[in-house]
PDB file of C-alpha atoms in Angstrom:
ATOM      1  CA  UNK Y1348       8.180   3.116   1.302  1.00 97.00           C
ATOM      2  CA  UNK Y1349      11.625   1.588   0.868  1.00 97.00           C
ATOM      3  CA  UNK Y1350      13.151   2.110  -2.652  1.00 98.00           C
ATOM      4  CA  UNK Y1351      16.345   0.039  -3.596  1.00 97.00           C
ATOM      5  CA  UNK Y1352      17.728   1.122  -6.745  1.00 97.00           C
ATOM      6  CA  UNK Y1353      19.672  -1.208  -9.123  1.00 94.00           C
ATOM      7  CA  UNK Y1354      21.173  -4.026  -7.032  1.00 93.00           C
ATOM      8  CA  UNK Y1355      21.950  -5.973 -10.125  1.00 91.00           C
ATOM      9  CA  UNK Y1356      24.105  -9.161 -10.924  1.00 89.00           C
ATOM     10  CA  UNK Y1357      26.319  -7.608 -13.466  1.00 91.00           C
ATOM     11  CA  UNK Y1358      26.774  -4.208 -11.630  1.00 91.00           C
ATOM     12  CA  UNK Y1359      27.451  -5.609  -8.118  1.00 92.00           C
ATOM     13  CA  UNK Y1360      30.887  -7.049  -8.510  1.00 93.00           C
ATOM     14  CA  UNK Y1361      32.252  -3.673  -9.376  1.00 95.00           C
ATOM     15  CA  UNK Y1362      30.928  -1.801  -6.346  1.00 96.00           C
ATOM     16  CA  UNK Y1363      33.093  -0.837  -3.569  1.00 96.00           C
ATOM     17  CA  UNK Y1364      32.242  -2.749  -0.369  1.00 95.00           C
ATOM     18  CA  UNK Y1365      29.475  -4.629  -2.452  1.00 94.00           C
ATOM     19  CA  UNK Y1366      29.085  -7.415   0.232  1.00 94.00           C
ATOM     20  CA  UNK Y1367      28.490  -4.752   2.941  1.00 96.00           C
ATOM     21  CA  UNK Y1368      26.043  -2.878   0.817  1.00 96.00           C
ATOM     22  CA  UNK Y1369      24.021  -6.068  -0.188  1.00 94.00           C
ATOM     23  CA  UNK Y1370      23.844  -7.266   3.471  1.00 93.00           C
ATOM     24  CA  UNK Y1371      22.339  -3.843   4.402  1.00 95.00           C
ATOM     25  CA  UNK Y1372      19.928  -3.753   1.455  1.00 95.00           C
ATOM     26  CA  UNK Y1373      18.774  -7.163   2.340  1.00 92.00           C
ATOM     27  CA  UNK Y1374      18.412  -6.439   5.995  1.00 94.00           C
ATOM     28  CA  UNK Y1375      16.274  -3.181   4.995  1.00 95.00           C
ATOM     29  CA  UNK Y1376      14.046  -5.585   2.755  1.00 92.00           C
ATOM     30  CA  UNK Y1377      13.460  -8.128   5.212  1.00 90.00           C
ATOM     31  CA  UNK Y1378      12.707  -5.674   8.021  1.00 92.00           C
ATOM     32  CA  UNK Y1379      10.246  -3.901   5.669  1.00 93.00           C
ATOM     33  CA  UNK Y1380       8.725  -7.169   4.803  1.00 89.00           C
ATOM     34  CA  UNK Y1381       8.203  -8.052   8.341  1.00 89.00           C
ATOM     35  CA  UNK Y1382       6.771  -4.636   9.249  1.00 92.00           C
ATOM     36  CA  UNK Y1383       4.440  -4.426   6.127  1.00 90.00           C
ATOM     37  CA  UNK Y1384       6.427  -1.457   4.556  1.00 93.00           C
ATOM     38  CA  UNK Y1385       6.118  -1.289   0.857  1.00 94.00           C
ATOM     39  CA  UNK Y1386       9.348  -2.034  -1.187  1.00 94.00           C
ATOM     40  CA  UNK Y1387       9.927  -0.689  -4.676  1.00 95.00           C
ATOM     41  CA  UNK Y1388      13.062  -2.307  -6.416  1.00 94.00           C
ATOM     42  CA  UNK Y1389      14.335  -0.969  -9.696  1.00 95.00           C
ATOM     43  CA  UNK Y1390      16.380  -2.607 -12.257  1.00 93.00           C
ATOM     44  CA  UNK Y1391      18.268  -0.673 -15.033  1.00 93.00           C
ATOM     45  CA  UNK Y1392      18.316  -2.282 -18.388  1.00 92.00           C
ATOM     46  CA  UNK Y1393      17.905  -5.705 -16.908  1.00 87.00           C
ATOM     47  CA  UNK Y1394      18.634  -7.214 -20.224  1.00 90.00           C
ATOM     48  CA  UNK Y1395      22.206  -5.879 -19.956  1.00 90.00           C
ATOM     49  CA  UNK Y1396      22.864  -5.587 -16.294  1.00 90.00           C
ATOM     50  CA  UNK Y1397      20.766  -8.755 -15.136  1.00 82.00           C
ATOM     51  CA  UNK Y1398      18.115  -8.958 -12.555  1.00 81.00           C
ATOM     52  CA  UNK Y1399      18.612  -7.973  -8.964  1.00 82.00           C
ATOM     53  CA  UNK Y1400      21.232 -10.135  -7.060  1.00 86.00           C
ATOM     54  CA  UNK Y1401      20.080 -13.254  -5.483  1.00 80.00           C
ATOM     55  CA  UNK Y1402      21.055 -12.187  -1.957  1.00 78.00           C
ATOM     56  CA  UNK Y1403      18.728  -9.186  -1.995  1.00 76.00           C
ATOM     57  CA  UNK Y1404      15.876 -11.159  -0.606  1.00 73.00           C
ATOM     58  CA  UNK Y1405      18.061 -13.810   1.069  1.00 64.00           C
ATOM     59  CA  UNK Y1406      16.602 -13.370   4.559  1.00 57.00           C
ATOM     60  CA  UNK Y1407      12.989 -13.730   3.564  1.00 59.00           C
ATOM     61  CA  UNK Y1408      11.292 -17.141   3.927  1.00 55.00           C
ATOM     62  CA  UNK Y1409      10.219 -18.526   0.584  1.00 49.00           C
ATOM     63  CA  UNK Y1410       6.983 -16.941  -0.643  1.00 52.00           C
ATOM     64  CA  UNK Y1411       6.786 -14.270   2.037  1.00 56.00           C
ATOM     65  CA  UNK Y1412       7.196 -11.161  -0.060  1.00 58.00           C
ATOM     66  CA  UNK Y1413       3.803  -9.634  -0.267  1.00 60.00           C
ATOM     67  CA  UNK Y1414       2.124  -7.827  -2.926  1.00 61.00           C
ATOM     68  CA  UNK Y1415       3.605  -4.607  -1.779  1.00 71.00           C
ATOM     69  CA  UNK Y1416       6.952  -5.872  -3.002  1.00 82.00           C
ATOM     70  CA  UNK Y1417       7.463  -4.695  -6.586  1.00 86.00           C
ATOM     71  CA  UNK Y1418      10.263  -4.634  -9.223  1.00 90.00           C
ATOM     72  CA  UNK Y1419      10.225  -2.128 -11.881  1.00 94.00           C
ATOM     73  CA  UNK Y1420      12.549  -2.092 -15.026  1.00 94.00           C
ATOM     74  CA  UNK Y1421      13.762   1.233 -16.213  1.00 96.00           C
ATOM     75  CA  UNK Y1422      16.032   2.666 -18.773  1.00 96.00           C
ATOM     76  CA  UNK Y1423      16.432   6.133 -17.360  1.00 97.00           C
ATOM     77  CA  UNK Y1424      19.117   6.802 -14.693  1.00 97.00           C
ATOM     78  CA  UNK Y1425      16.472   8.989 -12.956  1.00 98.00           C
ATOM     79  CA  UNK Y1426      13.792   6.524 -12.044  1.00 98.00           C
ATOM     80  CA  UNK Y1427      11.239   9.453 -11.650  1.00 98.00           C
ATOM     81  CA  UNK Y1428      11.249   9.692 -15.436  1.00 98.00           C
ATOM     82  CA  UNK Y1429       9.793   6.159 -15.735  1.00 98.00           C
ATOM     83  CA  UNK Y1430       5.978   6.219 -15.708  1.00 98.00           C
ATOM     84  CA  UNK Y1431       5.750   2.804 -14.036  1.00 97.00           C
ATOM     85  CA  UNK Y1432       7.909   3.953 -11.260  1.00 98.00           C
ATOM     86  CA  UNK Y1433       5.859   7.085 -10.836  1.00 98.00           C
ATOM     87  CA  UNK Y1434       2.630   5.177 -10.724  1.00 97.00           C
ATOM     88  CA  UNK Y1435       4.086   2.856  -7.976  1.00 95.00           C
ATOM     89  CA  UNK Y1436       4.973   5.878  -5.606  1.00 97.00           C
ATOM     90  CA  UNK Y1437       2.715   6.422  -2.609  1.00 96.00           C
ATOM     91  CA  UNK Y1438       1.014   9.716  -1.669  1.00 95.00           C
ATOM     92  CA  UNK Y1439       3.421  12.607  -1.095  1.00 93.00           C
ATOM     93  CA  UNK Y1440       3.034  12.775   2.519  1.00 92.00           C
ATOM     94  CA  UNK Y1441       4.912   9.440   2.756  1.00 93.00           C
ATOM     95  CA  UNK Y1442       8.585   9.590   3.601  1.00 97.00           C
ATOM     96  CA  UNK Y1443      10.663   7.718   1.175  1.00 99.00           C
ATOM     97  CA  UNK Y1444      13.870   5.749   2.227  1.00 99.00           C
ATOM     98  CA  UNK Y1445      16.235   5.064  -0.590  1.00 99.00           C
ATOM     99  CA  UNK Y1446      19.254   2.669  -0.974  1.00 98.00           C
ATOM    100  CA  UNK Y1447      21.202   0.916  -3.712  1.00 97.00           C
ATOM    101  CA  UNK Y1448      23.643   1.552  -6.546  1.00 96.00           C
ATOM    102  CA  UNK Y1449      25.288   3.514  -7.862  1.00 95.00           C
ATOM    103  CA  UNK Y1450      25.125   6.336  -5.364  1.00 94.00           C
ATOM    104  CA  UNK Y1451      26.446   8.897  -7.868  1.00 97.00           C
ATOM    105  CA  UNK Y1452      24.152   8.062 -10.786  1.00 96.00           C
ATOM    106  CA  UNK Y1453      20.864   6.289 -10.449  1.00 97.00           C
ATOM    107  CA  UNK Y1454      20.530   6.793  -6.737  1.00 98.00           C
ATOM    108  CA  UNK Y1455      21.220  10.605  -6.667  1.00 98.00           C
ATOM    109  CA  UNK Y1456      19.401  11.230  -9.830  1.00 98.00           C
ATOM    110  CA  UNK Y1457      16.381   9.333  -8.457  1.00 99.00           C
ATOM    111  CA  UNK Y1458      16.584  11.228  -5.091  1.00 99.00           C
ATOM    112  CA  UNK Y1459      16.787  14.480  -7.016  1.00 98.00           C
ATOM    113  CA  UNK Y1460      13.633  13.440  -8.915  1.00 98.00           C
ATOM    114  CA  UNK Y1461      11.825  12.630  -5.814  1.00 98.00           C
ATOM    115  CA  UNK Y1462      12.631  15.881  -4.319  1.00 98.00           C
ATOM    116  CA  UNK Y1463      11.397  17.825  -7.227  1.00 97.00           C
ATOM    117  CA  UNK Y1464       8.281  16.006  -7.132  1.00 97.00           C
ATOM    118  CA  UNK Y1465       7.813  17.033  -3.313  1.00 97.00           C
ATOM    119  CA  UNK Y1466       8.675  13.771  -1.448  1.00 98.00           C
ATOM    120  CA  UNK Y1467      10.487  13.651   1.820  1.00 98.00           C
ATOM    121  CA  UNK Y1468      13.599  11.531   1.265  1.00 99.00           C
ATOM    122  CA  UNK Y1469      15.789   9.733   3.630  1.00 99.00           C
ATOM    123  CA  UNK Y1470      19.135   8.437   2.004  1.00 99.00           C
ATOM    124  CA  UNK Y1471      20.306   5.192   3.730  1.00 99.00           C
ATOM    125  CA  UNK Y1472      24.006   6.175   3.035  1.00 98.00           C
ATOM    126  CA  UNK Y1473      25.547   2.736   4.413  1.00 98.00           C
ATOM    127  CA  UNK Y1474      23.146   0.896   1.952  1.00 98.00           C
ATOM    128  CA  UNK Y1475      24.392   2.648  -1.112  1.00 98.00           C
ATOM    129  CA  UNK Y1476      27.356   1.928  -3.197  1.00 97.00           C
ATOM    130  CA  UNK Y1477      29.598   3.209  -6.074  1.00 97.00           C
ATOM    131  CA  UNK Y1478      32.424   1.612  -7.931  1.00 96.00           C
ATOM    132  CA  UNK Y1479      34.846   4.608  -6.650  1.00 97.00           C
ATOM    133  CA  UNK Y1480      34.533   5.708  -3.044  1.00 97.00           C
ATOM    134  CA  UNK Y1481      34.868   9.402  -4.046  1.00 97.00           C
ATOM    135  CA  UNK Y1482      31.936   9.271  -6.214  1.00 97.00           C
ATOM    136  CA  UNK Y1483      29.799   7.967  -3.448  1.00 98.00           C
ATOM    137  CA  UNK Y1484      31.188  10.609  -0.927  1.00 98.00           C
ATOM    138  CA  UNK Y1485      30.320  13.471  -3.575  1.00 98.00           C
ATOM    139  CA  UNK Y1486      26.938  12.161  -4.060  1.00 98.00           C
ATOM    140  CA  UNK Y1487      25.955  11.726  -0.579  1.00 98.00           C
ATOM    141  CA  UNK Y1488      26.904  15.411   0.055  1.00 98.00           C
ATOM    142  CA  UNK Y1489      25.114  16.527  -2.821  1.00 98.00           C
ATOM    143  CA  UNK Y1490      21.958  14.518  -2.041  1.00 98.00           C
ATOM    144  CA  UNK Y1491      21.967  16.010   1.459  1.00 98.00           C
ATOM    145  CA  UNK Y1492      22.646  19.554   0.026  1.00 98.00           C
ATOM    146  CA  UNK Y1493      19.438  19.001  -2.280  1.00 98.00           C
ATOM    147  CA  UNK Y1494      17.263  18.153   0.787  1.00 98.00           C
ATOM    148  CA  UNK Y1495      17.658  14.510   1.272  1.00 98.00           C
ATOM    149  CA  UNK Y1496      18.161  13.420   5.114  1.00 98.00           C
ATOM    150  CA  UNK Y1497      21.224  11.180   5.423  1.00 98.00           C
ATOM    151  CA  UNK Y1498      20.515   7.959   7.747  1.00 98.00           C
ATOM    152  CA  UNK Y1499      21.778   4.595   8.113  1.00 98.00           C
ATOM    153  CA  UNK Y1500      20.309   1.002   7.978  1.00 98.00           C
ATOM    154  CA  UNK Y1501      20.036   0.660  11.809  1.00 97.00           C
ATOM    155  CA  UNK Y1502      18.427   4.112  12.194  1.00 98.00           C
ATOM    156  CA  UNK Y1503      15.828   3.494   9.482  1.00 98.00           C
ATOM    157  CA  UNK Y1504      14.761   0.049  10.918  1.00 97.00           C
ATOM    158  CA  UNK Y1505      14.573   1.047  14.371  1.00 96.00           C
ATOM    159  CA  UNK Y1506      12.524   4.069  13.369  1.00 97.00           C
ATOM    160  CA  UNK Y1507      10.365   1.675  11.549  1.00 97.00           C
ATOM    161  CA  UNK Y1508      10.027  -0.483  14.443  1.00 96.00           C
ATOM    162  CA  UNK Y1509       9.511   2.312  16.869  1.00 96.00           C
ATOM    163  CA  UNK Y1510       9.533   0.400  20.165  1.00 95.00           C
ATOM    164  CA  UNK Y1511      10.968  -2.695  21.859  1.00 94.00           C
ATOM    165  CA  UNK Y1512       7.260  -3.365  22.623  1.00 95.00           C
ATOM    166  CA  UNK Y1513       6.554  -3.917  18.784  1.00 94.00           C
ATOM    167  CA  UNK Y1514       5.548  -7.470  18.397  1.00 94.00           C
ATOM    168  CA  UNK Y1515       8.240  -7.857  15.610  1.00 93.00           C
ATOM    169  CA  UNK Y1516      11.088  -6.193  17.593  1.00 94.00           C
ATOM    170  CA  UNK Y1517      13.086  -9.620  18.201  1.00 94.00           C
ATOM    171  CA  UNK Y1518      12.559 -10.557  14.614  1.00 91.00           C
ATOM    172  CA  UNK Y1519      13.679  -7.252  13.260  1.00 92.00           C
ATOM    173  CA  UNK Y1520      16.704  -7.039  15.728  1.00 92.00           C
ATOM    174  CA  UNK Y1521      17.951 -10.540  14.481  1.00 91.00           C
ATOM    175  CA  UNK Y1522      18.283  -8.901  10.995  1.00 89.00           C
ATOM    176  CA  UNK Y1523      20.911  -6.230  12.161  1.00 87.00           C
ATOM    177  CA  UNK Y1524      22.727  -8.205  14.691  1.00 81.00           C
TER     178      UNK Y1524
END
């Protein structure tokens, strides 16, 4: 499962390298969609911070997002404190890939909650962002120390596709080129 945390309209203009983070999250969502990997998107206090940015699903053909793409509004910084989020999680033998903003607040606290629940978590470091680069760096180190495995967008996507013989390989490759 791919979890994309709080990529919201009023937050993104303040994120360091926001365009890069958005591009990577959009590629992850598109690849997950092509490969049938469930996607869970959170929105922190959507009335105040807005919905997810439009570009998040930019690469998807209109109407292609299947029923396994779900958006959950939350008001807690740790999404695992939200009952709707918990209800949407897969069995604990599933690796959870996490991306989004802000790395040092909602992303980190959600990862720590997922680890406490017994999930294996991979933090897609180049698809996360914070307003201040130092906050992101410290959060990445802390998440790794707490048990999350660091990874990148390309590593995650190639891991999902597994082989150049995958019927979707060329479509997925186009997302990251």
